[in-house]
Amino acid sequence: MNRLLILIILFTFIILSSCQMGKKLTTTTTNIVTTTEVGKEPLFTSLTILNKQLKAYEKIEMRLNAKVDIKSLVNPYDYDSLNIFGEFTSPLGKKITLPAFWYKEYEIILDENWQGSGSNVPVGEPKGLETVVLKDNEYYLFRFLPTEIGKWTYRISVKHQGELIQTFNGDLEILNNQNNYKGVIQVEPTHKRNFIFEDGSMYIPIGQNTSWYANRARKTYDYDVWFKNMQEVGANVGRIWLSQRCFSLHYGEKFDDFTSRQNEAARLDRVITLASQYDIYILLTLINHGQFSQYVNPDWHNNPWNIVNGGILSKPREFFYNEEAKKIYKSQLLYLIGRYSYSNHIFAWELWNEVDWTDSNPLDVYQWHKEMSQFLKDYDPYHHIVSTSYKGETGMAYGLSTIDFVNSHSYDYANKVMNRELPSRINAIWNIYQKPVLFSELGINAESGGATYELDPTGITIHQQLWASMMGGGGGGAMNWWWDSWVHPHNLYYRFKGAATYSKELDLRGSTYVQLSSLKEVTISHDKVNILGYRIDNRMYIYLFDRDWTYKYQNIKAKEEVEISIPFVNGIYQVRIYDTKTGDVILTKEAIIADDSFKIILPTFYEDIALIVG
C-alpha cells in the first residue's frame, strides 16, 4: 500500500512539473532536442544528417525520419496541409529559413549497351539509355547551403493543418572550405545595367538556350555534352524549361501531386549538379506557354490542371486568377525553393516563357506575376533574382519592382544589321524599365534549326548578337535558340569563344557609366566603321565593327590604319587589342594621354575588332 502511494505521488509530481515547463515534453538525442506539443501525435522521431563532412559553401542534406506513414496522412506536396520549415542561424546571426521537400531516393543509370532509338550518337559522346530507378525510401529532406564557418544552430518546425505539433533543435559545426564561393547573382545596384555576384564581382552571361534534352534515350546526358562544349569556349549561361517534355513537376498523373514526376525532379537534380561542375548558370523557366494554351504550341488538352484530366480548371486562363490554383501553385514554388534554392548556379527564377502566348488576360497575368514574384522574394532565403518573359521585347510585368530584369525575345533580325539595331532596342527598353535587359531568345528564324542553318550556316549571327548585346548596353550576350538542331550538330560552339573570353575582362562597376555610341566627340576615320562600348571611370571597353556586315553580306573589305579618337582622362594606360573571334590579345601597347583624348591607329581588321584601355 505504501509503495502504491509513493508511485501515485511521484506520478502527480511529474505531471505538475511538465505543466510548469510550458506544457511541453522534451527528449534529447546527442545535440538534437525534439519537442512535441502535449496532446499532439509526433510525426517524426529524429533528424539524420546525410553528409560525411559539413563544409561551408557545400550542400548539406538533412532527413526527417517519420514515425508514421506520411502519405497516408497528407499529400506531402501540399504545404498547407503539412508545413515543415527549418530556420538555420549562422555564427554571425544570419538566418536562413528553408522549406523541407518530399524526396524519393533514386539512382540514375545509363545503359551503354542500348541499341534502340537514340543510340546513334557521334563518337566520343555518351551513348545509351538513361533510366531513373526510384527506390522505396521516401522522406522529407532539407537542402541547406551554409555560407559561414563555425557553429550554426537550427530549429525545425512541423505544422499540421496550421498547428505547430513538433520541433527539432540542434547545431551544426561547419568546417572551412577552399571553394571560391561568389554567392548568387544579383543586379548591379549603381547603374542597374548588369549583374554581379554577392561578393561584388561581375557576371556577364554568355551562352545559349538548353531548354530540354533532345535525345530521348540518353536524356540528361545531352547536358554532359552541351555543358562541356560550352565550358571549353568560356560560355557560362544556359536556359532550362520545366516543360511537359521534361522537368515539369505538375505534368504527372495529378496536378497537385508530384509523385509520378519524381523521375524528372531527379533528372533536374542531375542537370543542376552538372551546371555547377561546368560553371554554367541556369535561367530556370518554371512554366512554358503551351501548357496553358489552346492555340499556340497547345497542350492544354494534356495538362493535368485541366478539369477533363482530373484538375480544377475548365479554361487555361483560370490558372491566373483562381484562388485555389494560386494556393496550389505556391506549394510547387515552395517545393522548388526547398529542392533547388541552395544552388548558386541558379541564375534566376523565370516564372514564365512567353506568358502572352497563353489563353489569358494581360491584367490577370500582371496580378499573378505580382503575387508570385513577391512570394519568391519572401520565401527564397538565398535571394535569387526573378524574371519572366513575353513573346516580344516588352511586357507589363517587367514594371513590377519584384521582377529584377527584362527578359526580351525577338526573332525579327533576319533582315536587320544586328550590330546596329540590337543596341538601340536594348537602350530603348532600358529607358522604359531602368533594369538590366537580357535577350534570352534572339534570332533570325523562329521556325526551326534547319531553317536557321540554311540562312546562317557558320553562325555569324551568334557572334554578332553576343558582341552587340554585351557591348551595346545589355546585361550580357543575347542568347540563341536552336542549340540542339543548329549549334550542336554543326559544332558552332567556337562562335562563343571570343565574346566569352573578352567578357571575363569587362568590369562595368564604377561611379560613371557612359556608352561610347552616345559620345558626339568620338571620331572614326573610316565611314564604314561604327563603335559600341563603355567608358567606366578610368577605363574603356571598345568594340568597332563594319556597319554593313551581316550574315547576308560577308564580303567585308580590309580596314587599314583606322584612327579613332575618344574623350578620356589624361594619364598613362595599357591598351590591349583583341581578336573578337578567338579572344586572343593581338597587340599590347602603352598610351600616354595628355590632351583629354585617347587616340590610336588600329591594326588592319575586317569585320570587327575590340580593345580595352585601362
mmCIF file of N, CA and C in Angstrom, residues 10 12 15 28 42 48 65 81 83 112 135 143 173 194 235 270 300 364 383 394 405 416 495 530 554 579:
data_model
loop_
_atom_site.group_PDB
_atom_site.id
_atom_site.type_symbol
_atom_site.label_atom_id
_atom_site.label_comp_id
_atom_site.label_asym_id
_atom_site.label_seq_id
_atom_site.Cartn_x
_atom_site.Cartn_y
_atom_site.Cartn_z
ATOM 1 N N LEU A 10 4.558 10.323 -6.941
ATOM 2 C CA LEU A 10 5.608 10.570 -7.935
ATOM 3 C C LEU A 10 5.025 10.894 -9.301
ATOM 4 N N THR A 12 2.054 12.174 -9.899
ATOM 5 C CA THR A 12 1.433 13.502 -9.827
ATOM 6 C C THR A 12 2.477 14.602 -9.936
ATOM 7 N N ILE A 15 3.573 15.104 -13.579
ATOM 8 C CA ILE A 15 2.571 15.816 -14.379
ATOM 9 C C ILE A 15 2.606 17.309 -14.081
ATOM 10 N N THR A 28 16.081 14.354 -25.570
ATOM 11 C CA THR A 28 17.335 14.795 -26.172
ATOM 12 C C THR A 28 18.099 13.603 -26.718
ATOM 13 N N PRO A 42 3.311 13.038 -32.424
ATOM 14 C CA PRO A 42 4.517 13.385 -33.196
ATOM 15 C C PRO A 42 4.574 12.582 -34.488
ATOM 16 N N THR A 48 18.353 13.076 -39.389
ATOM 17 C CA THR A 48 19.633 12.478 -39.774
ATOM 18 C C THR A 48 20.349 13.374 -40.759
ATOM 19 N N ASN A 65 13.103 11.599 -40.145
ATOM 20 C CA ASN A 65 12.703 10.192 -40.063
ATOM 21 C C ASN A 65 11.299 10.110 -39.484
ATOM 22 N N SER A 81 -1.160 21.637 -45.847
ATOM 23 C CA SER A 81 -1.547 20.502 -45.014
ATOM 24 C C SER A 81 -0.442 20.153 -44.017
ATOM 25 N N ASN A 83 3.341 21.542 -43.153
ATOM 26 C CA ASN A 83 4.287 22.614 -43.433
ATOM 27 C C ASN A 83 5.496 22.436 -42.524
ATOM 28 N N GLU A 112 24.758 1.575 -71.418
ATOM 29 C CA GLU A 112 25.579 1.852 -72.595
ATOM 30 C C GLU A 112 25.464 0.778 -73.667
ATOM 31 N N LYS A 135 13.636 4.448 -55.755
ATOM 32 C CA LYS A 135 13.679 3.468 -54.671
ATOM 33 C C LYS A 135 12.485 3.658 -53.742
ATOM 34 N N ARG A 143 17.678 20.764 -47.942
ATOM 35 C CA ARG A 143 18.944 21.066 -48.620
ATOM 36 C C ARG A 143 19.354 22.483 -48.210
ATOM 37 N N GLU A 173 28.402 22.028 -36.809
ATOM 38 C CA GLU A 173 29.737 22.627 -36.841
ATOM 39 C C GLU A 173 30.227 22.605 -38.286
ATOM 40 N N ASN A 194 23.674 45.672 -65.372
ATOM 41 C CA ASN A 194 24.375 44.394 -65.435
ATOM 42 C C ASN A 194 24.128 43.566 -64.191
ATOM 43 N N ALA A 235 31.611 29.791 -72.299
ATOM 44 C CA ALA A 235 30.204 30.154 -72.100
ATOM 45 C C ALA A 235 29.787 29.801 -70.677
ATOM 46 N N ARG A 270 20.250 16.231 -61.406
ATOM 47 C CA ARG A 270 21.484 15.883 -62.112
ATOM 48 C C ARG A 270 21.969 17.040 -62.983
ATOM 49 N N TRP A 300 -2.931 22.248 -73.661
ATOM 50 C CA TRP A 300 -3.919 22.306 -72.595
ATOM 51 C C TRP A 300 -4.698 21.000 -72.492
ATOM 52 N N ASP A 364 -4.803 40.062 -65.621
ATOM 53 C CA ASP A 364 -4.709 38.878 -64.760
ATOM 54 C C ASP A 364 -3.267 38.379 -64.700
ATOM 55 N N HIS A 383 17.820 34.477 -52.095
ATOM 56 C CA HIS A 383 17.526 35.704 -52.835
ATOM 57 C C HIS A 383 18.002 35.655 -54.285
ATOM 58 N N THR A 394 8.889 43.690 -74.697
ATOM 59 C CA THR A 394 8.363 44.369 -73.530
ATOM 60 C C THR A 394 7.144 43.635 -72.988
ATOM 61 N N PHE A 405 14.782 41.857 -63.848
ATOM 62 C CA PHE A 405 15.361 42.240 -65.131
ATOM 63 C C PHE A 405 14.400 41.907 -66.260
ATOM 64 N N LYS A 416 17.884 42.633 -90.638
ATOM 65 C CA LYS A 416 18.426 43.784 -89.941
ATOM 66 C C LYS A 416 19.935 43.640 -89.764
ATOM 67 N N ARG A 495 31.836 29.955 -81.920
ATOM 68 C CA ARG A 495 31.313 31.304 -82.063
ATOM 69 C C ARG A 495 31.182 32.035 -80.717
ATOM 70 N N ASN A 530 31.554 51.609 -87.173
ATOM 71 C CA ASN A 530 30.768 52.135 -86.054
ATOM 72 C C ASN A 530 31.358 51.651 -84.734
ATOM 73 N N GLN A 554 28.842 39.289 -96.409
ATOM 74 C CA GLN A 554 30.083 38.888 -95.762
ATOM 75 C C GLN A 554 31.323 39.344 -96.522
ATOM 76 N N ASP A 579 41.348 39.918 -80.889
ATOM 77 C CA ASP A 579 40.665 39.221 -81.969
ATOM 78 C C ASP A 579 39.294 38.812 -81.442
#
